[in-house]
Amino acid sequence: MSGFGNEFATEAIAGALPQGRNSPQRPAFGLYPEQISGSAFTAPRDRNLRSWMYRILPSVRHGAYQPWQHPSDLSAIAHQPVSPQQERWNPPPMPQHDCHWLRSLKRMVLNGSAAARQGASIYVYAANASMDECFFQSADGEWLIIPQEGGLVVMTEFGKLDIDPGFIAVIPRGIRFQVNLASSTARGYACENWGAPFRLPDLGPIGSNGLANPRDFEYPVASYVDKPGSYQLVSKLLDAYWVCELPTHPMNVVAWHGNYAPYRYHLKRFNTINTVSFDHPDPSIFTVLTSPTDNPGTANLDFVIFPERWMVAEDSFRPPWFHRNVMSEFMGLIEGTYDAKGDGFSPGCSSLHNCMSAHGPDAHSVDIASAAVLEPHKQTGTLAFMLESSLVFQPTDFALHGGLRQSDYLACWQSLQNRFHGSAAT
């Protein structure tokens, strides 16, 4: 089903979805009605998020919660103090033993607070097993999953999402899901957004079309599993992990309706806006999704991509310019190369340029772009992304000491030379 934030209605068995009411006394097929609310009941209508599910068993049917013995890298704490140093990391290696998606997550940076409902937590993953009998839900925020290598099958209460590299999936706060592998291994990135739910950015003078168009966001149709057994549900609350037993498969929703549901998006469908005259435009025109704050135009978190596109700027240095920014930027590379980075930033790598830390193209990229013949050129076979926040990202102890850090990142700028050839100042 397509359309960002639409009101959907779907049933796996005809007649399972009540008509004219949400909670009939005796629902069809003996199902249980259950609402999930992603906003306060009294939120304005255009920001009210809720869905009704019709389940074989209500989600309250579970055992007592106990602390979950999770890998320490999953909840790595921020390293203090936070240095203004630019950082870059290699891709995570594949595990030597069976390790599913949730256990493979390694927290790289975080900002804000799950308790304060602002900021985000960013991870990398490298998995070689499916979650099988294990399921996950987070009360802290929504999850953005960005595959880089290997496809994923995301099973949710609302239905199934298949996401290959080049797709993303967003699982709203509180929805139960499971990540299985479509091939033997998978690697990529994930982000838990603790702030306002992602929405499409306003287009302003761009007009009514462009960037990520609402019709290209896809939602799952209802499907269900009726399978009693012993299943494990891992729940995250205030950045702590808990586990309980479930007496039946949690993907037991036979029908649902509403506007609060998981979705996927194919990044190749992004309608890129770029200059047709001169200068490299601001990266904000590549924003796919935004989590806003109360300060207009200043995001809690933006998800930005740099896809295939034509470069035609006249008399311009075409890569991103050198820059210091009040926003903080975490980047990753899904495919190919990024036009401002040469060796050292391969697919699966990530980087961090925090608030007011200088960054820009490396010396090799500067040399190439400064001498390039400015003919129309299409950048192909490339896909990078950026998670940009108004809050400072704090690298974790794992990010700084877990073996992925590139200690020589600064070297990429050290051969930049003084090119000034004017007369001396008087």
Tab-separated table of C-alpha atoms in Angstrom:
chain	number	residue	atom	x	y	z
A	1	MET	CA	0.000	0.000	0.000
A	2	SER	CA	1.438	3.394	-0.934
A	3	GLY	CA	1.327	6.939	0.407
A	4	PHE	CA	3.293	8.459	3.295
A	5	GLY	CA	1.153	8.748	6.439
A	6	ASN	CA	-2.052	7.649	4.713
A	7	GLU	CA	-5.032	6.076	6.464
A	8	PHE	CA	-4.825	2.407	5.507
A	9	ALA	CA	-7.206	-0.521	5.942
A	10	THR	CA	-6.081	-4.097	5.252
A	11	GLU	CA	-7.222	-7.586	6.188
A	12	ALA	CA	-5.674	-10.994	5.593
A	13	ILE	CA	-9.109	-12.674	5.897
A	14	ALA	CA	-12.149	-11.058	4.334
A	15	GLY	CA	-14.457	-9.728	7.029
A	16	ALA	CA	-11.813	-9.529	9.767
A	17	LEU	CA	-11.836	-5.721	9.778
A	18	PRO	CA	-14.887	-4.269	11.575
A	19	GLN	CA	-16.962	-1.777	9.618
A	20	GLY	CA	-18.382	1.368	11.206
A	21	ARG	CA	-16.716	0.850	14.595
A	22	ASN	CA	-13.322	-0.009	16.084
A	23	SER	CA	-14.140	-2.243	19.046
A	24	PRO	CA	-17.261	-4.371	18.535
A	25	GLN	CA	-18.499	-6.530	21.393
A	26	ARG	CA	-17.778	-9.759	19.530
A	27	PRO	CA	-15.246	-9.169	16.723
A	28	ALA	CA	-15.225	-11.476	13.726
A	29	PHE	CA	-13.272	-14.734	14.018
A	30	GLY	CA	-12.841	-14.263	17.786
A	31	LEU	CA	-10.121	-11.612	17.304
A	32	TYR	CA	-9.089	-9.068	19.950
A	33	PRO	CA	-9.184	-5.344	19.071
A	34	GLU	CA	-6.089	-3.429	20.211
A	35	GLN	CA	-5.056	0.158	19.509
A	36	ILE	CA	-1.470	1.382	19.338
A	37	SER	CA	-0.967	5.147	19.699
A	38	GLY	CA	2.185	6.877	18.467
A	39	SER	CA	1.031	10.274	19.725
A	40	ALA	CA	-0.995	11.635	22.620
A	41	PHE	CA	-4.725	11.030	22.194
A	42	THR	CA	-5.297	14.787	21.979
A	43	ALA	CA	-2.530	15.607	19.486
A	44	PRO	CA	-3.756	17.777	16.589
A	45	ARG	CA	-5.497	15.747	13.912
A	46	ASP	CA	-2.723	16.278	11.361
A	47	ARG	CA	-0.156	14.921	13.851
A	48	ASN	CA	-2.296	12.222	15.491
A	49	LEU	CA	-0.830	8.748	14.989
A	50	ARG	CA	-2.728	5.570	15.836
A	51	SER	CA	-3.754	2.242	14.365
A	52	TRP	CA	-6.241	-0.440	15.328
A	53	MET	CA	-5.119	-4.076	15.179
A	54	TYR	CA	-7.284	-7.203	15.273
A	55	ARG	CA	-5.205	-9.918	16.873
A	56	ILE	CA	-5.374	-13.601	17.667
A	57	LEU	CA	-4.081	-12.747	21.167
A	58	PRO	CA	-3.640	-9.247	22.651
A	59	SER	CA	-0.064	-8.092	23.188
A	60	VAL	CA	-0.598	-7.952	26.960
A	61	ARG	CA	-0.353	-11.760	27.024
A	62	HIS	CA	3.288	-12.257	27.978
A	63	GLY	CA	5.478	-13.388	30.857
A	64	ALA	CA	7.286	-11.246	33.421
A	65	TYR	CA	10.101	-9.038	32.169
A	66	GLN	CA	13.672	-9.792	33.201
A	67	PRO	CA	16.877	-7.911	32.344
A	68	TRP	CA	18.244	-9.046	28.969
A	69	GLN	CA	21.884	-10.055	28.862
A	70	HIS	CA	22.767	-8.063	25.762
A	71	PRO	CA	26.166	-7.410	24.157
A	72	SER	CA	27.919	-4.443	25.721
A	73	ASP	CA	28.508	-2.820	22.294
A	74	LEU	CA	24.737	-2.506	21.829
A	75	SER	CA	24.444	-0.024	24.697
A	76	ALA	CA	27.960	1.438	24.644
A	77	ILE	CA	28.005	4.700	26.577
A	78	ALA	CA	29.212	8.063	25.328
A	79	HIS	CA	32.886	8.809	25.811
A	80	GLN	CA	33.520	11.980	27.803
A	81	PRO	CA	34.678	14.633	27.144
A	82	VAL	CA	33.569	14.942	23.521
A	83	SER	CA	36.468	16.010	21.314
A	84	PRO	CA	35.925	18.261	18.267
A	85	GLN	CA	38.134	15.801	16.332
A	86	GLN	CA	36.783	14.605	12.978
A	87	GLU	CA	36.295	10.829	13.024
A	88	ARG	CA	36.031	8.059	10.457
A	89	TRP	CA	35.446	4.311	10.845
A	90	ASN	CA	35.908	1.153	8.794
A	91	PRO	CA	32.967	-1.191	8.173
A	92	PRO	CA	32.259	-3.714	10.952
A	93	PRO	CA	33.614	-7.212	10.190
A	94	MET	CA	31.306	-10.185	9.873
A	95	PRO	CA	30.957	-12.141	13.139
A	96	GLN	CA	32.797	-15.437	13.563
A	97	HIS	CA	29.803	-17.129	15.208
A	98	ASP	CA	26.047	-16.978	14.611
A	99	CYS	CA	24.881	-13.451	15.406
A	100	HIS	CA	21.489	-12.009	14.501
A	101	TRP	CA	20.717	-8.384	13.673
A	102	LEU	CA	19.802	-7.207	17.175
A	103	ARG	CA	22.853	-8.773	18.823
A	104	SER	CA	25.128	-7.479	16.064
A	105	LEU	CA	24.214	-3.802	16.560
A	106	LYS	CA	27.126	-1.667	17.728
A	107	ARG	CA	26.356	1.824	18.941
A	108	MET	CA	28.640	4.412	17.363
A	109	VAL	CA	27.280	7.798	18.464
A	110	LEU	CA	24.345	9.251	20.366
A	111	ASN	CA	22.946	12.602	21.411
A	112	GLY	CA	20.044	13.900	23.444
A	113	SER	CA	18.210	11.476	25.695
A	114	ALA	CA	15.650	8.720	25.309
A	115	ALA	CA	14.054	9.959	28.536
A	116	ALA	CA	13.765	13.524	27.214
A	117	ARG	CA	12.532	12.259	23.820
A	118	GLN	CA	15.100	14.166	21.829
A	119	GLY	CA	18.187	13.179	19.889
A	120	ALA	CA	19.111	9.822	18.412
A	121	SER	CA	21.356	6.788	18.679
A	122	ILE	CA	23.233	5.516	15.585
A	123	TYR	CA	24.535	1.983	15.060
A	124	VAL	CA	26.315	-0.224	12.555
A	125	TYR	CA	25.520	-3.910	12.155
A	126	ALA	CA	27.053	-7.010	10.582
A	127	ALA	CA	24.906	-10.135	10.985
A	128	ASN	CA	25.052	-13.719	9.726
A	129	ALA	CA	21.866	-15.178	11.248
A	130	SER	CA	18.144	-14.449	11.377
A	131	MET	CA	16.326	-13.586	14.595
A	132	ASP	CA	14.109	-16.710	14.322
A	133	GLU	CA	12.219	-16.971	17.654
A	134	CYS	CA	13.368	-13.531	18.925
A	135	PHE	CA	11.421	-10.288	18.451
A	136	PHE	CA	12.137	-6.663	19.403
A	137	GLN	CA	10.230	-3.528	20.328
A	138	SER	CA	11.471	-0.126	21.463
A	139	ALA	CA	9.492	2.287	23.603
A	140	ASP	CA	12.311	4.838	23.206
A	141	GLY	CA	11.956	5.730	19.535
A	142	GLU	CA	11.439	4.726	15.921
A	143	TRP	CA	14.058	2.685	14.068
A	144	LEU	CA	15.477	3.593	10.681
A	145	ILE	CA	17.238	0.607	9.061
A	146	ILE	CA	19.675	1.261	6.188
A	147	PRO	CA	21.036	-1.922	4.527
A	148	GLN	CA	24.445	-1.604	2.867
A	149	GLU	CA	25.194	-5.227	1.991
A	150	GLY	CA	22.700	-8.106	1.904
A	151	GLY	CA	18.921	-7.898	1.911
A	152	LEU	CA	16.709	-8.047	4.995
A	153	VAL	CA	13.216	-9.402	5.616
A	154	VAL	CA	11.629	-7.287	8.340
A	155	MET	CA	8.670	-9.083	9.909
A	156	THR	CA	6.367	-6.716	11.791
A	157	GLU	CA	3.008	-6.913	13.514
A	158	PHE	CA	1.558	-5.091	10.506
A	159	GLY	CA	3.075	-7.315	7.816
A	160	LYS	CA	6.354	-7.969	6.004
A	161	LEU	CA	8.865	-5.499	4.522
A	162	ASP	CA	11.607	-6.713	2.165
A	163	ILE	CA	14.510	-4.261	2.017
A	164	ASP	CA	17.604	-4.678	-0.129
A	165	PRO	CA	20.522	-2.223	-0.209
A	166	GLY	CA	19.101	0.958	-1.693
A	167	PHE	CA	15.932	0.668	0.411
A	168	ILE	CA	15.273	1.918	3.928
A	169	ALA	CA	12.684	0.788	6.472
A	170	VAL	CA	11.210	2.768	9.359
A	171	ILE	CA	9.650	0.931	12.324
A	172	PRO	CA	7.641	3.327	14.535
A	173	ARG	CA	8.075	3.463	18.287
A	174	GLY	CA	6.584	0.484	20.130
A	175	ILE	CA	5.886	-1.772	17.142
A	176	ARG	CA	7.205	-5.320	17.461
A	177	PHE	CA	9.435	-6.581	14.692
A	178	GLN	CA	12.021	-9.147	13.696
A	179	VAL	CA	14.918	-8.812	11.236
A	180	ASN	CA	15.770	-11.879	9.156
A	181	LEU	CA	18.418	-12.277	6.477
A	182	ALA	CA	17.609	-12.727	2.802
A	183	SER	CA	21.161	-13.999	2.183
A	184	SER	CA	23.922	-15.503	4.301
A	185	THR	CA	25.225	-12.179	5.657
A	186	ALA	CA	24.102	-8.583	5.962
A	187	ARG	CA	25.766	-5.316	6.883
A	188	GLY	CA	24.493	-1.773	7.264
A	189	TYR	CA	23.446	1.041	9.546
A	190	ALA	CA	20.552	1.722	11.925
A	191	CYS	CA	19.315	4.768	13.785
A	192	GLU	CA	16.901	5.040	16.685
A	193	ASN	CA	15.199	8.436	16.518
A	194	TRP	CA	14.242	9.575	20.019
A	195	GLY	CA	12.602	12.819	18.875
A	196	ALA	CA	9.499	13.662	16.878
A	197	PRO	CA	8.552	10.971	14.342
A	198	PHE	CA	10.018	11.308	10.886
A	199	ARG	CA	7.910	13.205	8.392
A	200	LEU	CA	8.442	14.534	4.889
A	201	PRO	CA	10.199	17.906	4.804
A	202	ASP	CA	8.319	20.971	3.616
A	203	LEU	CA	9.201	21.837	0.030
A	204	GLY	CA	8.873	25.629	0.225
A	205	PRO	CA	9.645	27.293	-3.110
A	206	ILE	CA	10.387	23.896	-4.710
A	207	GLY	CA	6.614	23.535	-4.927
A	208	SER	CA	4.309	20.547	-4.701
A	209	ASN	CA	6.578	17.869	-6.200
A	210	GLY	CA	10.134	16.683	-5.805
A	211	LEU	CA	12.519	15.071	-3.333
A	212	ALA	CA	10.783	12.057	-1.729
A	213	ASN	CA	7.262	11.904	-3.101
A	214	PRO	CA	4.572	10.546	-0.719
A	215	ARG	CA	3.272	7.904	-3.147
A	216	ASP	CA	6.631	6.079	-3.129
A	217	PHE	CA	6.487	5.121	0.561
A	218	GLU	CA	5.146	1.588	0.885
A	219	TYR	CA	3.282	-0.018	3.789
A	220	PRO	CA	2.719	-3.750	4.359
A	221	VAL	CA	-0.599	-5.484	3.878
A	222	ALA	CA	-1.894	-7.529	6.795
A	223	SER	CA	-0.537	-11.060	7.143
A	224	TYR	CA	-0.443	-13.229	10.219
A	225	VAL	CA	1.128	-16.250	11.876
A	226	ASP	CA	-1.059	-18.431	14.113
A	227	LYS	CA	1.597	-20.475	15.845
A	228	PRO	CA	1.619	-21.162	19.600
A	229	GLY	CA	5.029	-21.759	21.130
A	230	SER	CA	7.687	-20.119	23.256
A	231	TYR	CA	8.960	-16.860	21.785
A	232	GLN	CA	11.266	-14.218	23.169
A	233	LEU	CA	10.398	-10.497	23.146
A	234	VAL	CA	13.209	-8.032	23.824
A	235	SER	CA	11.919	-4.616	24.889
A	236	LYS	CA	13.926	-1.401	25.145
A	237	LEU	CA	12.884	1.318	27.607
A	238	LEU	CA	15.002	4.303	28.706
A	239	ASP	CA	18.000	2.734	26.986
A	240	ALA	CA	17.783	-0.489	29.010
A	241	TYR	CA	16.917	-3.918	27.599
A	242	TRP	CA	14.387	-6.360	29.017
A	243	VAL	CA	13.107	-9.742	27.875
A	244	CYS	CA	9.916	-11.726	28.388
A	245	GLU	CA	8.359	-14.905	27.019
A	246	LEU	CA	5.398	-14.909	24.626
A	247	PRO	CA	2.977	-17.864	24.383
A	248	THR	CA	2.294	-17.307	20.674
A	249	HIS	CA	3.898	-15.755	17.626
A	250	PRO	CA	3.627	-11.941	17.970
A	251	MET	CA	2.956	-11.454	14.253
A	252	ASN	CA	-0.657	-12.486	14.883
A	253	VAL	CA	-2.499	-9.441	13.516
A	254	VAL	CA	-5.147	-10.582	11.035
A	255	ALA	CA	-6.322	-7.064	10.094
A	256	TRP	CA	-5.440	-3.457	10.857
A	257	HIS	CA	-6.362	0.096	9.955
A	258	GLY	CA	-4.855	3.485	10.744
A	259	ASN	CA	-1.872	5.707	9.973
A	260	TYR	CA	0.723	4.386	12.450
A	261	ALA	CA	2.601	1.569	10.764
A	262	PRO	CA	6.033	0.559	9.458
A	263	TYR	CA	7.041	1.532	5.947
A	264	ARG	CA	9.806	1.215	3.389
A	265	TYR	CA	11.193	3.525	0.702
A	266	HIS	CA	13.348	2.875	-2.354
A	267	LEU	CA	16.042	5.578	-2.386
A	268	LYS	CA	16.319	5.310	-6.187
A	269	ARG	CA	12.896	6.984	-6.361
A	270	PHE	CA	14.211	10.181	-4.767
A	271	ASN	CA	13.694	13.104	-7.161
A	272	THR	CA	17.010	14.904	-6.779
A	273	ILE	CA	17.005	18.697	-7.021
A	274	ASN	CA	20.338	20.216	-8.038
A	275	THR	CA	21.774	23.425	-9.468
A	276	VAL	CA	21.413	24.139	-13.187
A	277	SER	CA	23.550	27.274	-13.047
A	278	PHE	CA	26.391	27.669	-10.558
A	279	ASP	CA	27.613	26.724	-7.060
A	280	HIS	CA	27.106	23.556	-5.040
A	281	PRO	CA	23.729	23.878	-3.257
A	282	ASP	CA	23.097	23.280	0.417
A	283	PRO	CA	22.777	19.571	1.325
A	284	SER	CA	19.304	20.225	2.776
A	285	ILE	CA	17.850	19.770	-0.732
A	286	PHE	CA	18.745	16.069	-0.438
A	287	THR	CA	16.587	15.515	2.687
A	288	VAL	CA	14.377	12.420	2.529
A	289	LEU	CA	12.868	12.522	6.045
A	290	THR	CA	13.047	14.974	8.927
A	291	SER	CA	12.373	14.807	12.662
A	292	PRO	CA	11.579	18.449	13.499
A	293	THR	CA	11.998	20.472	16.682
A	294	ASP	CA	9.958	23.394	17.970
A	295	ASN	CA	12.532	25.690	16.316
A	296	PRO	CA	11.411	25.943	12.673
A	297	GLY	CA	14.008	24.732	10.196
A	298	THR	CA	16.230	23.213	12.879
A	299	ALA	CA	15.949	19.449	12.939
A	300	ASN	CA	16.264	16.998	15.757
A	301	LEU	CA	17.390	14.641	12.979
A	302	ASP	CA	17.449	14.795	9.187
A	303	PHE	CA	17.984	11.766	6.938
A	304	VAL	CA	19.757	13.024	3.817
A	305	ILE	CA	21.022	11.094	0.783
A	306	PHE	CA	23.520	11.786	-2.005
A	307	PRO	CA	22.331	9.612	-4.910
A	308	GLU	CA	23.131	9.399	-8.609
A	309	ARG	CA	22.701	12.846	-10.171
A	310	TRP	CA	23.843	15.150	-12.936
A	311	MET	CA	26.536	17.722	-12.134
A	312	VAL	CA	26.326	20.714	-14.474
A	313	ALA	CA	27.345	23.743	-12.372
A	314	GLU	CA	29.247	26.330	-14.429
A	315	ASP	CA	32.435	27.984	-13.162
A	316	SER	CA	31.995	26.125	-9.874
A	317	PHE	CA	33.886	23.820	-7.567
A	318	ARG	CA	31.398	20.970	-7.810
A	319	PRO	CA	32.066	18.815	-4.714
A	320	PRO	CA	30.810	20.032	-1.316
A	321	TRP	CA	32.683	23.075	-0.145
A	322	PHE	CA	34.844	23.341	2.975
A	323	HIS	CA	32.529	23.973	5.849
A	324	ARG	CA	31.928	24.420	9.560
A	325	ASN	CA	28.356	23.813	10.638
A	326	VAL	CA	26.228	24.376	13.746
A	327	MET	CA	24.607	21.034	12.904
A	328	SER	CA	26.407	17.726	13.505
A	329	GLU	CA	26.814	15.197	10.701
A	330	PHE	CA	27.153	11.400	10.716
A	331	MET	CA	27.751	9.961	7.239
A	332	GLY	CA	27.710	6.482	5.737
A	333	LEU	CA	28.358	5.077	2.274
A	334	ILE	CA	26.032	2.445	0.800
A	335	GLU	CA	27.420	2.103	-2.713
A	336	GLY	CA	30.299	3.321	-4.880
A	337	THR	CA	32.327	6.388	-3.949
A	338	TYR	CA	31.462	9.790	-2.492
A	339	ASP	CA	32.602	12.729	-4.607
A	340	ALA	CA	34.380	14.508	-1.745
A	341	LYS	CA	36.257	11.486	-0.393
A	342	GLY	CA	38.806	9.199	-2.021
A	343	ASP	CA	40.556	6.252	-0.428
A	344	GLY	CA	39.469	5.392	3.091
A	345	PHE	CA	35.740	5.989	2.663
A	346	SER	CA	34.505	2.775	1.087
A	347	PRO	CA	30.998	1.248	1.299
A	348	GLY	CA	30.212	0.362	4.921
A	349	CYS	CA	32.432	3.109	6.330
A	350	SER	CA	31.089	5.984	8.431
A	351	SER	CA	32.294	9.397	9.565
A	352	LEU	CA	31.473	12.092	12.100
A	353	HIS	CA	31.858	15.851	11.770
A	354	ASN	CA	30.437	17.449	14.881
A	355	CYS	CA	29.219	20.989	15.554
A	356	MET	CA	31.720	23.535	14.161
A	357	SER	CA	34.358	20.903	13.343
A	358	ALA	CA	35.943	21.812	9.985
A	359	HIS	CA	35.380	19.360	7.152
A	360	GLY	CA	35.266	19.166	3.375
A	361	PRO	CA	36.759	17.371	0.386
A	362	ASP	CA	40.095	15.638	0.840
A	363	ALA	CA	43.197	16.949	-0.906
A	364	HIS	CA	42.985	14.445	-3.765
A	365	SER	CA	39.363	15.380	-4.475
A	366	VAL	CA	40.280	19.084	-4.419
A	367	ASP	CA	43.021	18.546	-7.008
A	368	ILE	CA	40.696	16.613	-9.315
A	369	ALA	CA	37.742	19.001	-9.004
A	370	SER	CA	39.894	22.119	-9.382
A	371	ALA	CA	41.301	20.882	-12.689
A	372	ALA	CA	38.206	19.173	-14.079
A	373	VAL	CA	36.744	20.180	-17.427
A	374	LEU	CA	33.319	21.525	-16.493
A	375	GLU	CA	31.201	19.508	-18.866
A	376	PRO	CA	27.895	17.947	-17.814
A	377	HIS	CA	28.790	14.842	-15.832
A	378	LYS	CA	26.520	12.220	-14.312
A	379	GLN	CA	27.636	10.676	-11.046
A	380	THR	CA	26.601	7.043	-11.276
A	381	GLY	CA	26.918	3.991	-9.071
A	382	THR	CA	26.962	6.055	-5.891
A	383	LEU	CA	24.728	6.329	-2.831
A	384	ALA	CA	25.759	7.982	0.425
A	385	PHE	CA	23.659	9.210	3.334
A	386	MET	CA	23.914	11.666	6.207
A	387	LEU	CA	22.149	11.814	9.560
A	388	GLU	CA	22.295	15.458	10.594
A	389	SER	CA	21.254	16.782	14.001
A	390	SER	CA	21.070	20.082	15.857
A	391	LEU	CA	22.463	18.206	18.880
A	392	VAL	CA	26.118	17.224	19.228
A	393	PHE	CA	26.803	13.536	18.542
A	394	GLN	CA	28.827	11.865	21.278
A	395	PRO	CA	31.039	8.979	20.095
A	396	THR	CA	30.817	5.892	22.269
A	397	ASP	CA	33.668	4.015	23.893
A	398	PHE	CA	33.151	1.350	21.240
A	399	ALA	CA	33.474	3.904	18.423
A	400	LEU	CA	36.782	5.192	19.819
A	401	HIS	CA	38.277	1.930	21.060
A	402	GLY	CA	36.378	-0.913	19.337
A	403	GLY	CA	38.841	-1.429	16.483
A	404	LEU	CA	36.968	0.298	13.622
A	405	ARG	CA	38.395	3.808	14.041
A	406	GLN	CA	40.689	5.153	11.334
A	407	SER	CA	43.407	6.847	13.366
A	408	ASP	CA	44.887	8.531	10.264
A	409	TYR	CA	41.716	10.279	9.038
A	410	LEU	CA	43.276	13.748	9.366
A	411	ALA	CA	45.968	12.773	6.861
A	412	CYS	CA	43.510	13.188	3.968
A	413	TRP	CA	43.719	16.997	4.362
A	414	GLN	CA	47.387	17.408	5.273
A	415	SER	CA	48.684	17.822	1.723
A	416	LEU	CA	46.437	20.833	1.054
A	417	GLN	CA	48.794	23.658	0.064
A	418	ASN	CA	48.769	27.424	0.346
A	419	ARG	CA	47.687	28.477	-3.159
A	420	PHE	CA	47.630	32.214	-2.473
A	421	HIS	CA	49.521	34.201	-5.093
A	422	GLY	CA	48.382	37.780	-4.493
A	423	SER	CA	50.586	40.667	-3.529
A	424	ALA	CA	51.515	41.155	0.099
A	425	ALA	CA	49.098	43.176	2.215
A	426	THR	CA	50.117	46.743	2.936
